[in-house]
PDB file of C-alpha atoms in Angstrom:
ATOM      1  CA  UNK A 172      88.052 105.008  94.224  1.00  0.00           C
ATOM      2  CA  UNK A 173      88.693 101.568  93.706  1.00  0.00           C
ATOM      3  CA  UNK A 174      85.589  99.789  95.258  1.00  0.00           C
ATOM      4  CA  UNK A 175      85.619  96.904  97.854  1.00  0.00           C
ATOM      5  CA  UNK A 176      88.142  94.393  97.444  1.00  0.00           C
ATOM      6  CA  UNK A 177      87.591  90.554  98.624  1.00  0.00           C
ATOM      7  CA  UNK A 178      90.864  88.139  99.165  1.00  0.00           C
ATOM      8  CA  UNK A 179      90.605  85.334  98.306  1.00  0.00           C
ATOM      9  CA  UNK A 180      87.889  85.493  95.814  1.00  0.00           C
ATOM     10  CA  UNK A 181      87.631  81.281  95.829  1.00  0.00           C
ATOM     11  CA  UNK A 182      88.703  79.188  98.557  1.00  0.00           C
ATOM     12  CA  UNK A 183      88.985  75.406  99.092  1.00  0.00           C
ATOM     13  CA  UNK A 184      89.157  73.898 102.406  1.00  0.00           C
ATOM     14  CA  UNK A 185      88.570  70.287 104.246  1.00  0.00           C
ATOM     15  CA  UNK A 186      86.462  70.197 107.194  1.00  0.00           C
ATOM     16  CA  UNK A 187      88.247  71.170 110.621  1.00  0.00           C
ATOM     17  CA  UNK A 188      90.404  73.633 108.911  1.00  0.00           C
ATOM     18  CA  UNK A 189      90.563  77.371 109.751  1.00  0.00           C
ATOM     19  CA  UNK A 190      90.023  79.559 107.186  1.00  0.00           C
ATOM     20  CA  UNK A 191      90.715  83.265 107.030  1.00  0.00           C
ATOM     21  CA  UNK A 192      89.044  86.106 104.521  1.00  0.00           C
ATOM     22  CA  UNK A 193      90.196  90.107 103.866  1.00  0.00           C
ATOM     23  CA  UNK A 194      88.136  92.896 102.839  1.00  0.00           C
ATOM     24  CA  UNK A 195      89.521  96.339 102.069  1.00  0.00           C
ATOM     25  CA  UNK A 196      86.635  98.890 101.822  1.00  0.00           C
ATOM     26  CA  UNK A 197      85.621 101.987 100.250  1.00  0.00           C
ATOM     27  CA  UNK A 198      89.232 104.506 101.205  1.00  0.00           C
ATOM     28  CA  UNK A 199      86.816 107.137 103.575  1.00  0.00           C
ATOM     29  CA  UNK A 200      84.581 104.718 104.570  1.00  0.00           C
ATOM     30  CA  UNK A 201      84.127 104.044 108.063  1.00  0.00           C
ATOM     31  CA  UNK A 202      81.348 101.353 108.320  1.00  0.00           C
ATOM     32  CA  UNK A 203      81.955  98.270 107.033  1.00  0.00           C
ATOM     33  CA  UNK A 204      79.851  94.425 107.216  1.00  0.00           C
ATOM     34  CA  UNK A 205      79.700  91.322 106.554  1.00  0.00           C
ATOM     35  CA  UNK A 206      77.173  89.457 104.708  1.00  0.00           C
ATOM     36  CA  UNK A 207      76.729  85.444 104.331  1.00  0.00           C
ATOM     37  CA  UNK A 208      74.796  84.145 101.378  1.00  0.00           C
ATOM     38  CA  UNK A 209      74.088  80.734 100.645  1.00  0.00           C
ATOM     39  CA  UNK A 210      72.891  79.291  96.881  1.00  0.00           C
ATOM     40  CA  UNK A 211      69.314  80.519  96.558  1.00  0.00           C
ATOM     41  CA  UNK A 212      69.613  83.032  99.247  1.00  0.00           C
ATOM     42  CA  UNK A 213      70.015  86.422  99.625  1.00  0.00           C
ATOM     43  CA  UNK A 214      72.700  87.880 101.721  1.00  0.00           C
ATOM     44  CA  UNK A 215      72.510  87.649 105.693  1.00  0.00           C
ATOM     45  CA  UNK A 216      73.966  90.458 107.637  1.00  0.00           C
ATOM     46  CA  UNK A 217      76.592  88.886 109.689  1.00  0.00           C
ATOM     47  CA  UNK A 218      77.852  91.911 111.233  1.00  0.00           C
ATOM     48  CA  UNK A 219      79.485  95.564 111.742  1.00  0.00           C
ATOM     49  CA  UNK A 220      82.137  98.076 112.368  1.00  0.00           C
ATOM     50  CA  UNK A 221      82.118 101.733 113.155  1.00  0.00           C
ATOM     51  CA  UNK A 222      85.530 102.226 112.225  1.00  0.00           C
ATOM     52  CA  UNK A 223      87.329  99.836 114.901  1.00  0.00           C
ATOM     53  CA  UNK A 224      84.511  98.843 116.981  1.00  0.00           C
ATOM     54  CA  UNK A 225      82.118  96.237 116.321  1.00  0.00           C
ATOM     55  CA  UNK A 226      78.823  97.214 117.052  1.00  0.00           C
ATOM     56  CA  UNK A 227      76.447  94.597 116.303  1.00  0.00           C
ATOM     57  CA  UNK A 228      76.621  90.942 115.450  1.00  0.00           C
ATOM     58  CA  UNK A 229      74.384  88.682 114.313  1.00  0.00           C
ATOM     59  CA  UNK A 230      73.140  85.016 115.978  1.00  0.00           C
ATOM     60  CA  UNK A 231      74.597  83.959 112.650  1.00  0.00           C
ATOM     61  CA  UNK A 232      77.966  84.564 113.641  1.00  0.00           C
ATOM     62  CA  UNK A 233      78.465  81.636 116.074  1.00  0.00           C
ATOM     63  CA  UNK A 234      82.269  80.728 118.339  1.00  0.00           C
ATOM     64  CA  UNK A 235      83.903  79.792 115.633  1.00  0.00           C
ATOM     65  CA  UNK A 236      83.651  83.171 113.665  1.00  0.00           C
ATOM     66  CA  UNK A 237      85.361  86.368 114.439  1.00  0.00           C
ATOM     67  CA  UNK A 238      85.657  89.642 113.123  1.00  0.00           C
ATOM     68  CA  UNK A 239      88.302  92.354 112.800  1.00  0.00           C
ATOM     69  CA  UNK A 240      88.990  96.107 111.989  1.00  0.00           C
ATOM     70  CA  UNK A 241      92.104  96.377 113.794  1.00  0.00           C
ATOM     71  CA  UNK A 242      92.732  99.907 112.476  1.00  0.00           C
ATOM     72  CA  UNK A 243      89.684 100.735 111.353  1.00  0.00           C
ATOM     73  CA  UNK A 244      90.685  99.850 107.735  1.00  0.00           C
ATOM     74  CA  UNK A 245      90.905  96.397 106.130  1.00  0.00           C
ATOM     75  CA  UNK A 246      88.881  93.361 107.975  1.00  0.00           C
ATOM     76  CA  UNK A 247      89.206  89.645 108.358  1.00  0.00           C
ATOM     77  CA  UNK A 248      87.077  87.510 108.678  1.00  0.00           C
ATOM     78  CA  UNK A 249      87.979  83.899 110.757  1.00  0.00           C
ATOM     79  CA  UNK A 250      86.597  80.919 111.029  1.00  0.00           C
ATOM     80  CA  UNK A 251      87.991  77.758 113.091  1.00  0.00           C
ATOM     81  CA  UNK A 252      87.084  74.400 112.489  1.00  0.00           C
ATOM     82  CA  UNK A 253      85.104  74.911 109.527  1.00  0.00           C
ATOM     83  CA  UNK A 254      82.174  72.845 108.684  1.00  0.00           C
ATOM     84  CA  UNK A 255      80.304  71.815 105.165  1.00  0.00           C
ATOM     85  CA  UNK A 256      78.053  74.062 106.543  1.00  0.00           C
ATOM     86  CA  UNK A 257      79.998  77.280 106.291  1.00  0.00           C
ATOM     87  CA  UNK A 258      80.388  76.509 102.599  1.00  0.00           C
ATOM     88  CA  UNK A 259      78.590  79.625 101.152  1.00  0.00           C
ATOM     89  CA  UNK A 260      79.200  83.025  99.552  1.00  0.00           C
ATOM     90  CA  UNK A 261      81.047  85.563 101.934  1.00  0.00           C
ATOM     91  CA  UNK A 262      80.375  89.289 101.018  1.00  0.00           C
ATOM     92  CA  UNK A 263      81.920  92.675 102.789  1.00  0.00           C
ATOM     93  CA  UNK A 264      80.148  96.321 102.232  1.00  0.00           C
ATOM     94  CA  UNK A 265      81.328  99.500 103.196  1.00  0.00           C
ATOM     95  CA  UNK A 266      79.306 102.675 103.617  1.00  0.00           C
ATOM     96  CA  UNK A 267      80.359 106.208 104.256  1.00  0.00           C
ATOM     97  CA  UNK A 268      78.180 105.742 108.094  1.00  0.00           C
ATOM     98  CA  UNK A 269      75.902 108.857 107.145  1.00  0.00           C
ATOM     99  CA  UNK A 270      72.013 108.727 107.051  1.00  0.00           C
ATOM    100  CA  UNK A 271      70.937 107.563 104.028  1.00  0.00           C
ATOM    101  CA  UNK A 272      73.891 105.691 103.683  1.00  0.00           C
ATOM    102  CA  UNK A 273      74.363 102.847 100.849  1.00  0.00           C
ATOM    103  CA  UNK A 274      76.112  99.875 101.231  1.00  0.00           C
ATOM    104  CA  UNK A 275      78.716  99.231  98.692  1.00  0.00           C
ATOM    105  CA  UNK A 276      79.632  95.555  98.215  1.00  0.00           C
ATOM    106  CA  UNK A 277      82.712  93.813  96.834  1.00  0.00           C
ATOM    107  CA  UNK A 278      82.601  90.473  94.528  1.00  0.00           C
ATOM    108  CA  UNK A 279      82.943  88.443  97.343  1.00  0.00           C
ATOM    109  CA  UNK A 280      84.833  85.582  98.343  1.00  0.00           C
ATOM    110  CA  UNK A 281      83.491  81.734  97.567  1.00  0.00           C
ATOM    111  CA  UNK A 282      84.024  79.449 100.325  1.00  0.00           C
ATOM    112  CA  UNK A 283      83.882  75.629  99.823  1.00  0.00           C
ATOM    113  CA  UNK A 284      84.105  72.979 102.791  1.00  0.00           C
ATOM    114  CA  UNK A 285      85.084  69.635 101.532  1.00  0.00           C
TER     115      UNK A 285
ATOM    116  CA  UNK B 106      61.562  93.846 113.444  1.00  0.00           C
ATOM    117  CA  UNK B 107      62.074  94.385 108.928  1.00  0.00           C
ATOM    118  CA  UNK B 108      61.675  92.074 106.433  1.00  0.00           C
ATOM    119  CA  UNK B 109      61.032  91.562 102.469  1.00  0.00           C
ATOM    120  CA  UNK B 110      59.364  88.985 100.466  1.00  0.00           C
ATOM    121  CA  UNK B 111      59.998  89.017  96.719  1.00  0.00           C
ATOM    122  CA  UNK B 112      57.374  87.254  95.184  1.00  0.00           C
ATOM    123  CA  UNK B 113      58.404  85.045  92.087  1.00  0.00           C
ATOM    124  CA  UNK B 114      62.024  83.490  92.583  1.00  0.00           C
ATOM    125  CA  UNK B 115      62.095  82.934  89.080  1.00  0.00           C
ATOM    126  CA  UNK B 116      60.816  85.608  86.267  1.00  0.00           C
ATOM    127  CA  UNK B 117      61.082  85.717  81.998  1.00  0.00           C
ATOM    128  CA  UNK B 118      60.694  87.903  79.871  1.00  0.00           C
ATOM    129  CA  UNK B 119      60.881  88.654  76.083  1.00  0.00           C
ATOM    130  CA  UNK B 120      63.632  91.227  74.836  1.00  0.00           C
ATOM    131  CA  UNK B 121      62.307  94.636  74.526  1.00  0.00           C
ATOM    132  CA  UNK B 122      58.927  93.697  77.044  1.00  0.00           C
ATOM    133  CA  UNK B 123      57.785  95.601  80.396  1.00  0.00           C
ATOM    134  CA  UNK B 124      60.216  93.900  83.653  1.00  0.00           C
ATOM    135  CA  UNK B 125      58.533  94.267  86.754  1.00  0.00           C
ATOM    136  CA  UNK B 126      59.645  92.602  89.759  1.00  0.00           C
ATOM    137  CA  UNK B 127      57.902  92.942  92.784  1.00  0.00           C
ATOM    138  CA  UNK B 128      58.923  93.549  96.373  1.00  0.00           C
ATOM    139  CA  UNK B 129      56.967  94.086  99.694  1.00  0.00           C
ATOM    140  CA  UNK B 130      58.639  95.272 102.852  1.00  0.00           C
ATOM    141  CA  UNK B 131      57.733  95.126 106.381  1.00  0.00           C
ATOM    142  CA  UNK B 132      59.283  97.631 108.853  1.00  0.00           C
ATOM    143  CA  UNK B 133      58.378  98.671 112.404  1.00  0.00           C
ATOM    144  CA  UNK B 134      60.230 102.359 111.427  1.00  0.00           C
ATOM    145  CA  UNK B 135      60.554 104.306 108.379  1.00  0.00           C
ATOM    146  CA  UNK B 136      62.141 102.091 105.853  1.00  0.00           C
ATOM    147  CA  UNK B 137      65.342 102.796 103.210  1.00  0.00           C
ATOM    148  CA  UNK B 138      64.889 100.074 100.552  1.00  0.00           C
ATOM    149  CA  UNK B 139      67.268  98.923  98.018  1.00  0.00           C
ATOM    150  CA  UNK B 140      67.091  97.318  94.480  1.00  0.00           C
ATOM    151  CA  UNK B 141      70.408  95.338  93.903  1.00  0.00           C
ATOM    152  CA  UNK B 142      71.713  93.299  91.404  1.00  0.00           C
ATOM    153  CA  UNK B 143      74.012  90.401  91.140  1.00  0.00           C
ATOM    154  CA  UNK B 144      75.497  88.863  87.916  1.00  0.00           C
ATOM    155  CA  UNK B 145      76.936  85.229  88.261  1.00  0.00           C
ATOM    156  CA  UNK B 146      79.790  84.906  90.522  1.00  0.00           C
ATOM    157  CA  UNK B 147      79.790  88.668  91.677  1.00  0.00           C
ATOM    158  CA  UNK B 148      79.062  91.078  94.238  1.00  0.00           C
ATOM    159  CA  UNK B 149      76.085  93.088  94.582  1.00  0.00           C
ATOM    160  CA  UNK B 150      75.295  96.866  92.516  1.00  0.00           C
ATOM    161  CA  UNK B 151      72.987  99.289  93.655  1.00  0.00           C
ATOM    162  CA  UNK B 152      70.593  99.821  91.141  1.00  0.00           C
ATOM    163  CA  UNK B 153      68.696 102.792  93.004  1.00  0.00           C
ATOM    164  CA  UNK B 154      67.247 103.170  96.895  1.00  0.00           C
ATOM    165  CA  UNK B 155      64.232 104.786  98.330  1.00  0.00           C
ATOM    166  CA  UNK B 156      65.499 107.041 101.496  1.00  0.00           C
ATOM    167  CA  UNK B 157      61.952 109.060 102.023  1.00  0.00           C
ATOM    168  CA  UNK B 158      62.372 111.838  98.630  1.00  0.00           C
ATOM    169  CA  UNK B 159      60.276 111.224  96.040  1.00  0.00           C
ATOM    170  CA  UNK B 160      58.188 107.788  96.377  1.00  0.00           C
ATOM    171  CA  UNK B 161      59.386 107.611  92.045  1.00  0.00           C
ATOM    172  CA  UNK B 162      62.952 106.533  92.500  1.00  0.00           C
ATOM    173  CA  UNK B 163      65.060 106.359  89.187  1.00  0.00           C
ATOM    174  CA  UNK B 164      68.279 103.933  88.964  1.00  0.00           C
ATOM    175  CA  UNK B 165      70.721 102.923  86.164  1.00  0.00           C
ATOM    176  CA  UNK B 166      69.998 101.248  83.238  1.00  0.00           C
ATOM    177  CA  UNK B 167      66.737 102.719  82.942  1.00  0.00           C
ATOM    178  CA  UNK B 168      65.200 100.845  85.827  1.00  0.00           C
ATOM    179  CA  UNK B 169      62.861 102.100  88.403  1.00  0.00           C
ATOM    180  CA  UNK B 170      61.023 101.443  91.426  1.00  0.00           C
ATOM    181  CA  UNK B 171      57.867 103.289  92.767  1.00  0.00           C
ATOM    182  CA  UNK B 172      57.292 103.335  97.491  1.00  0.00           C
ATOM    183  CA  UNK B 173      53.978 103.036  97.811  1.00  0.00           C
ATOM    184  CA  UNK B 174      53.309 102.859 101.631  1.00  0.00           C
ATOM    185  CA  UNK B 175      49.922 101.693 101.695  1.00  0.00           C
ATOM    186  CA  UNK B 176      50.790  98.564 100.000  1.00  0.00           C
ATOM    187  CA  UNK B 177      54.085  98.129 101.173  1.00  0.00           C
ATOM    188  CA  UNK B 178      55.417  97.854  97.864  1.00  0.00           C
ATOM    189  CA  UNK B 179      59.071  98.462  96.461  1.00  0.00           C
ATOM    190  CA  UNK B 180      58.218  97.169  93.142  1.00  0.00           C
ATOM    191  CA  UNK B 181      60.698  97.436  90.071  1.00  0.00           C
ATOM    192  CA  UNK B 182      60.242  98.268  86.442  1.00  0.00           C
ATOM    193  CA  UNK B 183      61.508  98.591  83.443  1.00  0.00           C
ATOM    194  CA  UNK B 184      60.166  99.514  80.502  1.00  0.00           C
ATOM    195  CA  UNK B 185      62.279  97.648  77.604  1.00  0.00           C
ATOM    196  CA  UNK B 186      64.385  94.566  78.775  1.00  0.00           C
ATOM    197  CA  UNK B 187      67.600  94.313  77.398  1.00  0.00           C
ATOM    198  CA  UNK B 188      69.671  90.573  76.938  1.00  0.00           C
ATOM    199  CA  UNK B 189      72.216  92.357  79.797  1.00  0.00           C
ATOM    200  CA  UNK B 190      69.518  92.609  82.123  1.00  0.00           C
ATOM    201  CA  UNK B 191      69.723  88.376  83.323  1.00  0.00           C
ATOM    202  CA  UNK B 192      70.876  88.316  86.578  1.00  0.00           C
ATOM    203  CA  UNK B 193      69.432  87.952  89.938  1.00  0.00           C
ATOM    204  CA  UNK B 194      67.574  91.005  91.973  1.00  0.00           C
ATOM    205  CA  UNK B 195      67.660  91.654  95.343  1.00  0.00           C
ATOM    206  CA  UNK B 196      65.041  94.057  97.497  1.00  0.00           C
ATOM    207  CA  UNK B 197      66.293  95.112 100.589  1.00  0.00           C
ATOM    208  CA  UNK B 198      64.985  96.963 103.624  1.00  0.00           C
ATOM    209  CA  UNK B 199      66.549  98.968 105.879  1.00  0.00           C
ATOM    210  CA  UNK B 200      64.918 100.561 108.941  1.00  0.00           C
ATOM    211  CA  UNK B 201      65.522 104.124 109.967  1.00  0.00           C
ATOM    212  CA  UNK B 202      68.372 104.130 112.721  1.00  0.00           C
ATOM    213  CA  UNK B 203      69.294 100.810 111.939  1.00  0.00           C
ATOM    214  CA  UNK B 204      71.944  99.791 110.306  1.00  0.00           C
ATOM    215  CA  UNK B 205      71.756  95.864 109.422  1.00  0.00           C
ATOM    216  CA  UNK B 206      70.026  95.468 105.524  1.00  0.00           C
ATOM    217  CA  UNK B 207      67.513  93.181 105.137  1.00  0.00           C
ATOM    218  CA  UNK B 208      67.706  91.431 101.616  1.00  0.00           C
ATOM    219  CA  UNK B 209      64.864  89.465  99.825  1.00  0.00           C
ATOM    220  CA  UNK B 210      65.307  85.943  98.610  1.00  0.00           C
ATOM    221  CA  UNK B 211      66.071  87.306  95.134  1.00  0.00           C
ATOM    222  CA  UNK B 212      64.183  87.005  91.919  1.00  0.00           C
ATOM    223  CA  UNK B 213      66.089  85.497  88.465  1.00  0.00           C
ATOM    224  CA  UNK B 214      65.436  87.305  85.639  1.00  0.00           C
ATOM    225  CA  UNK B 215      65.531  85.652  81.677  1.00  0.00           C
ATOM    226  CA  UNK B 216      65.460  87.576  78.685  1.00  0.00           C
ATOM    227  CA  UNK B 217      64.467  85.684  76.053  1.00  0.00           C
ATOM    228  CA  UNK B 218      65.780  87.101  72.684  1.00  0.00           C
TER     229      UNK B 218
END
């Protein structure tokens, strides 16, 4: 078990540029999320996959962001034309999807917007 | 509707005093809740999680947290604080059935030596 993994863990972008973020979770686990957190903040829940399917997303995660679990494995996370705004703290968690379940969350990846 | 309020963003302590940290939750179900920690330029660790057992939950590190429902209190403790303990604490919430987390705002804890 190696834990979550986050790539890139520090990124650097100008405004207007697309960016593009990987998360490998947990090897069995079929739930994974996403998580924003900005300085001062905790994390906000972004959103969710069972496996393949996202199931819930938050108002959070407006046009320009999208979400992937093509194979029910790794995700990316997208997001077009980014703004200073967006610069923030992007976490991914991964939880086995039982009751009682507990999120398990990688390092993150550090998103600046120049 | 769930949410948690973490009172005191900012906490300090002496090295080898009582750490509490408090958290209250609100939740329209059955709440999971969640002590986390985060050290600088990292992810967050599970330090323990109430999931309706016993309302005395024990974590690593020698930290605990006691439910108390009629206060709606998920407050954490620990008896001795150690210079490794400065980092940042999140509470969480999670309502039965649901499956977004809820976090706090966090709370920075200082050990002074």
């Amino acid at each position: 078990d190696t834990g979550v993994s986050q790539d890139p863990r520090h990124k650097i972008t100008k405004r207007g540029q697309n960016v593009t973020f990987r998360c490998d979770p947990i090897s069995e686990h079929n739930r994974l999320y996403w998580y924003r957190q900005t300085l001062g903040q905790g994390p906000e829940f972004l959103t969710y996959f069972q496996n393949e399917a996202q199931l819930e997303k938050s108002r959070l995660l407006s046009d320009r962001f999208s979400a992937e679990r093509p194979k029910g494995s790794f995700s990316t996370l997208e997001i077009q034309r980014t703004e200073q705004g967006d610069s923030a703290m992007y976490l991914c968690a991964s939880s086995l999807g039982v009751d009682q379940e507990t999120q398990y969350f990688g390092p993150g990846t550090r998103l600046l917007v120049l | 509707a769930q949410s948690v309020t973490q009172l005191g963003s900012h906490v300090s302590v002496s090295e080898g005093a009582l750490v509490l940290l408090r958290c209250n939750y609100s939740s329209s179900v059955p709440p999971y809740l969640f002590w986390y920690v985060q050290y600088p330029n990292q992810g967050l660790q599970l330090l323990l999680k109430y999931t309706s057992a016993a309302t005395l939950v024990k974590g690593i590190n020698d930290f605990e947290a006691e439910f108390k429902k009629s206060e709606t209190s998920f407050h954490l403790t620990k008896p001795s604080a150690h210079m490794s303990d400065a980092a940042e604490y999140f509470c969480a919430v999670r309502g039965g059935g649901y499956q977004k987390v809820t976090f706090g705002t966090g709370t920075k804890l200082q050990v002074i030596p």
